[in-house]
Every structure is written in C-alpha cells, then in structure tokens.
Amino acid sequence: MKQKGFSNTLVIILALVIIAGITGYFVFFQKQETVPTTTPTSNTLQNTQPSNNSVLGTPSLSADKKSIVVDSNVLISIDNDTIFNWFKTESQLCDEYNITTTADRKSFCENKVSFKKLTRFASITVSPDEMKIGFTIESDTLSPDKVAGIFLLSSNKVHLLTSYYLGNEFISFSPNGKYFVYQGNCWEAMCGLFIKESETLTEKASLNNPEYADYRSTDAEFIRWLSDNEVEYKLGTELKQASF
C-alpha cells in the first residue's frame, strides 16, 4: 500500500511539472510575438511644422494700442524708427512752423517717450497668411487725423502709405492677400480708394482720386471684394464695380 501511495504521488508531481512547463512555453512565446509601441523621438516631433513658417500665432493689437504682438512677443512698436522718423520729417507736424504751435509739439517731435505717449495704432488688419499687417495710426498731438501704413514680415519693413490727414484709413486685404485697399489722398472730406500689390506696393487701381477736380464733389466708400482682382464700392449713392 505504501508503494502504491508513493507511485500516485510521483505521478501527480510529474503531471504538475509537465503542466508548468507547457504554461511557461506559451507565456514565453507570447512575449516574443508582442510588438512594442514606438514612442516618437525628438527628431520626429521636430519634423512637424507650424502652418505659418514665420509667425507662431496671429498678430494682434496690444491692450494699450502701442504695439502689434504675437502672444507676448512684440512685432512692432508705435515708436519704431521708421514711424517716428516719418512723423518728424514727412507728417508736416514737425516742420519749422508747426513745431511751435503747441506746448508739447517739440517734445513730440524730438523725444520718443513723448511721441509714444501721444501716439497709437488706431486699428490693424492682418492678411490671410498672417505675413502682412495693415494699420492706421492716430496721435493726440493732432486728432482725428490719421496715417495708413503696412508692415511686411517678409522684409521686416514698415511703409507709410498716406499723408497725416483726416479720413486716411487702411481698409482690408483681398481674399488671398495678394492686394490691399486703403483710403487716402483725402481733401475736404473727400477721399480716394487705392489698391496696391501687397509685397511690391505697386498700385493696381485708383478710384475717385481727389487730385482730380471732377471727382471732388463725391466721396468713395469701399463695400467689398468681389474676387481677388475685383471690388465693389459706392460713389455717392451709386454702387460701382472695378477690376484690375
């Protein structure tokens, strides 16, 4: 009886060993067949490019209207050298006669701190590709006169488009941003509409230019872009279209 009990125990032990071996075999090969998940490397992440290669965000006007910014980064400040020097030399506010007309005019013309305090971006318009920014500037030193301009991020240059006078205004870019329209050459509350190529600033159309006496009796109002090279505008009460 003892021998029979020993034999049964041996059989049970052998069976357990066999079961353990089979279980270990399947576990081992299951691990071999499992494909590990690949974690993107830093090189893979660096290949992801933003939609705009130059600006990581949409330009906007700062709360105090003294700067055009992207997030917290200043693209251009109101006391930019080109803007400041234009007011000094081209606006006629600082010529020999006008520089003495008010108590703060000389400081405005010669001191950037004073200039910045009195001057701001009245409005900005961003092109569809966010690489061109149209703007209108106003200053407390002579209000409500304005000057319109454009800032090109491709060249990092500012261009002033009009005189400093009542009615000047940057209006908008065409649907694809190739052209823009602004209001300028204003005279006695009569303004013209001017369309230019955004990068070269080549003039494509001049509508109701007040330089021509025949048009001075009626103001022009921009309505909308009909396409990238066609606009709709109002001349008095008459709705008109122009292509270029």
Coordinates of C-alpha atoms in Angstrom, one line a residue:
M1 CA 0.0 0.0 0.0
K2 CA 2.8 2.4 0.8
Q3 CA 4.4 1.7 -2.6
K4 CA 1.1 2.4 -4.4
G5 CA 0.7 5.7 -2.5
F6 CA 4.3 6.7 -3.4
S7 CA 3.6 5.9 -7.1
N8 CA 0.5 8.1 -7.1
T9 CA 2.4 10.9 -5.5
L10 CA 5.1 10.6 -8.1
V11 CA 2.5 10.7 -10.9
I12 CA 0.9 13.8 -9.5
I13 CA 4.3 15.6 -9.2
L14 CA 5.2 14.7 -12.8
A15 CA 1.9 15.9 -14.0
L16 CA 2.4 19.3 -12.3
V17 CA 5.9 19.6 -13.8
I18 CA 4.5 19.0 -17.3
I19 CA 1.7 21.5 -16.8
A20 CA 4.1 24.1 -15.5
G21 CA 6.4 23.5 -18.5
I22 CA 3.6 23.9 -21.0
T23 CA 2.4 27.1 -19.4
G24 CA 5.9 28.6 -19.3
Y25 CA 6.3 27.7 -23.0
F26 CA 3.2 29.6 -24.1
V27 CA 4.0 32.6 -21.9
F28 CA 7.5 32.8 -23.3
F29 CA 6.4 32.8 -27.0
Q30 CA 3.5 35.2 -26.4
K31 CA 6.0 37.8 -25.1
Q32 CA 8.2 37.2 -28.2
E33 CA 5.3 37.9 -30.5
T34 CA 4.2 41.1 -28.8
V35 CA 5.3 44.2 -30.8
P36 CA 6.3 47.1 -28.6
T37 CA 4.8 50.6 -29.1
T38 CA 7.2 53.1 -30.7
T39 CA 7.5 56.4 -28.9
P40 CA 8.1 59.4 -31.2
T41 CA 11.6 60.6 -31.0
S42 CA 12.6 64.3 -30.7
N43 CA 13.6 64.2 -34.4
T44 CA 10.1 63.0 -35.3
L45 CA 8.5 65.9 -33.3
Q46 CA 10.8 68.4 -34.9
N47 CA 9.5 67.5 -38.4
T48 CA 6.1 68.9 -37.5
Q49 CA 6.0 72.4 -39.0
P50 CA 3.5 75.2 -38.0
S51 CA 1.1 76.4 -40.7
N52 CA 3.0 79.7 -40.8
N53 CA 6.8 79.4 -41.1
S54 CA 7.5 82.9 -39.6
V55 CA 4.8 83.6 -37.1
L56 CA 3.6 81.2 -34.4
G57 CA 0.3 82.8 -33.9
T58 CA -2.0 85.5 -35.2
P59 CA -0.7 89.1 -34.8
S60 CA -3.0 91.3 -32.7
L61 CA -3.1 94.8 -31.2
S62 CA -1.9 95.1 -27.6
A63 CA -4.3 96.4 -24.9
D64 CA -2.7 99.8 -24.8
K65 CA -2.6 100.0 -28.7
K66 CA 1.1 100.8 -28.6
S67 CA 2.3 97.6 -30.1
I68 CA 1.4 94.8 -32.6
V69 CA 2.1 91.5 -30.9
V70 CA 2.1 87.7 -31.3
D71 CA 1.3 86.3 -27.9
S72 CA 3.7 88.2 -25.7
N73 CA 6.2 88.9 -28.4
V74 CA 6.3 92.5 -29.9
L75 CA 6.4 92.5 -33.7
I76 CA 6.4 96.3 -34.0
S77 CA 6.0 99.2 -31.5
I78 CA 4.5 102.6 -32.2
D79 CA 7.9 104.2 -31.6
N80 CA 9.5 102.1 -34.4
D81 CA 12.3 104.2 -36.0
T82 CA 10.5 104.3 -39.4
I83 CA 7.3 105.6 -37.9
F84 CA 8.9 108.0 -35.5
N85 CA 11.2 109.5 -38.2
W86 CA 8.2 109.7 -40.7
F87 CA 6.3 111.9 -38.2
K88 CA 9.4 114.0 -37.7
T89 CA 10.1 114.6 -41.4
E90 CA 7.0 113.8 -43.5
S91 CA 3.9 114.4 -41.5
Q92 CA 4.4 118.2 -41.5
L93 CA 3.6 118.2 -37.8
C94 CA 7.3 118.9 -37.0
D95 CA 8.2 121.4 -39.7
E96 CA 9.6 124.8 -38.8
Y97 CA 6.2 126.4 -38.5
N98 CA 4.1 123.6 -36.8
I99 CA 6.7 122.5 -34.2
T100 CA 5.9 125.6 -32.1
T101 CA 2.1 125.6 -32.5
T102 CA 1.5 123.7 -29.2
A103 CA 3.4 123.4 -25.9
D104 CA 4.1 119.7 -26.3
R105 CA 4.8 119.6 -30.1
K106 CA 8.6 120.0 -29.8
S107 CA 8.8 117.1 -27.3
F108 CA 6.5 115.0 -29.5
C109 CA 8.9 115.6 -32.4
E110 CA 12.2 115.0 -30.7
N111 CA 11.5 112.6 -27.8
K112 CA 10.5 109.0 -28.4
V113 CA 9.0 108.7 -24.9
S114 CA 6.7 111.7 -25.5
F115 CA 5.9 110.5 -29.0
K116 CA 4.9 107.1 -27.8
K117 CA 2.7 108.5 -25.0
L118 CA 0.7 110.6 -27.5
T119 CA 0.6 108.1 -30.5
R120 CA -1.1 104.7 -31.0
F121 CA -2.3 102.2 -33.6
A122 CA -6.0 103.1 -34.2
S123 CA -6.6 99.7 -35.9
I124 CA -4.8 96.8 -37.6
T125 CA -5.8 94.3 -40.3
V126 CA -3.9 91.0 -40.8
S127 CA -3.6 89.3 -44.2
P128 CA -4.8 85.7 -44.7
D129 CA -1.2 84.3 -44.5
E130 CA -0.5 86.5 -41.4
M131 CA 2.6 87.8 -43.0
K132 CA 1.3 91.3 -43.8
I133 CA -0.3 93.8 -41.3
G134 CA -2.1 96.8 -42.4
F135 CA -2.5 99.6 -39.8
T136 CA -3.9 103.1 -39.2
I137 CA -2.1 105.4 -36.7
E138 CA -3.5 108.3 -34.8
S139 CA -2.0 110.8 -32.4
D140 CA -3.4 113.1 -29.7
T141 CA -1.0 115.7 -31.0
L142 CA -3.4 116.3 -33.9
S143 CA -6.7 114.5 -33.8
P144 CA -8.7 113.0 -35.6
D145 CA -6.2 113.0 -38.4
K146 CA -4.6 109.6 -39.3
V147 CA -2.0 107.9 -41.4
A148 CA -2.3 104.4 -43.0
G149 CA 0.5 102.0 -43.5
I150 CA 1.6 98.4 -43.9
F151 CA 4.2 96.2 -42.1
L152 CA 5.7 93.3 -44.1
L153 CA 7.1 90.5 -42.0
S154 CA 8.9 89.0 -45.0
S155 CA 11.3 92.0 -45.1
N156 CA 10.6 93.3 -41.6
K157 CA 9.9 96.8 -43.0
V158 CA 7.2 99.4 -42.3
H159 CA 5.8 101.5 -45.1
L160 CA 3.6 104.6 -44.6
L161 CA 1.1 104.9 -47.4
T162 CA -0.7 108.3 -46.9
S163 CA -0.2 111.7 -45.5
Y164 CA -1.3 112.5 -42.0
Y165 CA -4.8 113.8 -42.6
L166 CA -8.5 113.4 -41.8
G167 CA -10.0 110.3 -43.4
N168 CA -6.9 108.2 -44.1
E169 CA -7.6 104.5 -43.3
F170 CA -6.2 101.1 -44.1
I171 CA -9.3 99.0 -45.1
S172 CA -8.6 95.4 -46.0
F173 CA -6.7 92.7 -47.9
S174 CA -8.1 90.8 -50.9
P175 CA -9.3 87.2 -50.2
N176 CA -5.9 85.7 -50.9
G177 CA -3.9 88.6 -49.5
K178 CA -2.2 89.5 -52.8
Y179 CA -3.7 93.0 -52.8
F180 CA -5.0 95.5 -50.3
V181 CA -7.1 98.6 -50.4
Y182 CA -6.8 101.8 -48.3
Q183 CA -8.5 105.2 -48.2
G184 CA -6.2 108.2 -48.8
N185 CA -5.4 111.4 -50.6
C186 CA -8.3 112.9 -48.6
W187 CA -9.2 116.6 -49.2
E188 CA -12.0 118.5 -47.6
A189 CA -13.7 115.2 -46.5
M190 CA -13.4 113.7 -50.0
C191 CA -11.2 110.5 -50.2
G192 CA -10.0 108.2 -52.9
L193 CA -9.6 104.4 -52.8
F194 CA -6.3 102.9 -53.7
I195 CA -5.5 99.2 -54.4
K196 CA -1.9 98.0 -54.3
E197 CA 0.0 94.7 -54.6
S198 CA 0.9 93.6 -51.0
E199 CA 4.5 92.7 -51.4
T200 CA 5.7 95.2 -54.0
L201 CA 3.3 98.1 -53.2
T202 CA 2.7 98.5 -56.9
E203 CA -0.5 100.5 -57.5
K204 CA -3.2 98.5 -59.3
A205 CA -6.1 100.9 -59.2
S206 CA -7.0 104.4 -58.1
L207 CA -10.7 105.1 -57.6
N208 CA -12.1 108.6 -57.1
N209 CA -8.7 110.2 -56.5
P210 CA -9.4 113.7 -55.1
E211 CA -6.4 115.1 -57.0
Y212 CA -8.8 115.3 -60.0
A213 CA -11.2 118.2 -59.6
D214 CA -14.1 116.4 -61.3
Y215 CA -14.3 113.9 -58.5
R216 CA -14.1 116.2 -55.5
S217 CA -17.9 116.6 -55.1
T218 CA -18.5 112.9 -54.1
D219 CA -16.8 110.6 -51.6
A220 CA -15.9 107.0 -52.3
E221 CA -16.9 104.2 -49.9
F222 CA -15.4 100.7 -50.2
I223 CA -18.0 98.0 -49.9
R224 CA -16.4 94.6 -50.5
W225 CA -14.0 92.4 -52.5
L226 CA -15.9 90.5 -55.3
S227 CA -12.8 88.5 -56.0
D228 CA -9.1 88.9 -55.7
N229 CA -9.0 91.4 -58.5
E230 CA -12.5 93.0 -58.4
V231 CA -14.0 95.3 -55.9
E232 CA -17.4 96.9 -55.2
Y233 CA -17.6 100.5 -53.9
K234 CA -20.1 103.3 -53.6
L235 CA -19.7 106.7 -55.2
G236 CA -22.3 108.9 -53.6
T237 CA -25.4 106.8 -53.8
E238 CA -24.3 104.8 -56.9
L239 CA -23.0 101.3 -56.5
K240 CA -20.0 100.7 -58.8
Q241 CA -17.5 97.9 -59.6
A242 CA -13.9 98.0 -60.7
S243 CA -11.5 95.2 -61.8
F244 CA -7.7 95.4 -62.2

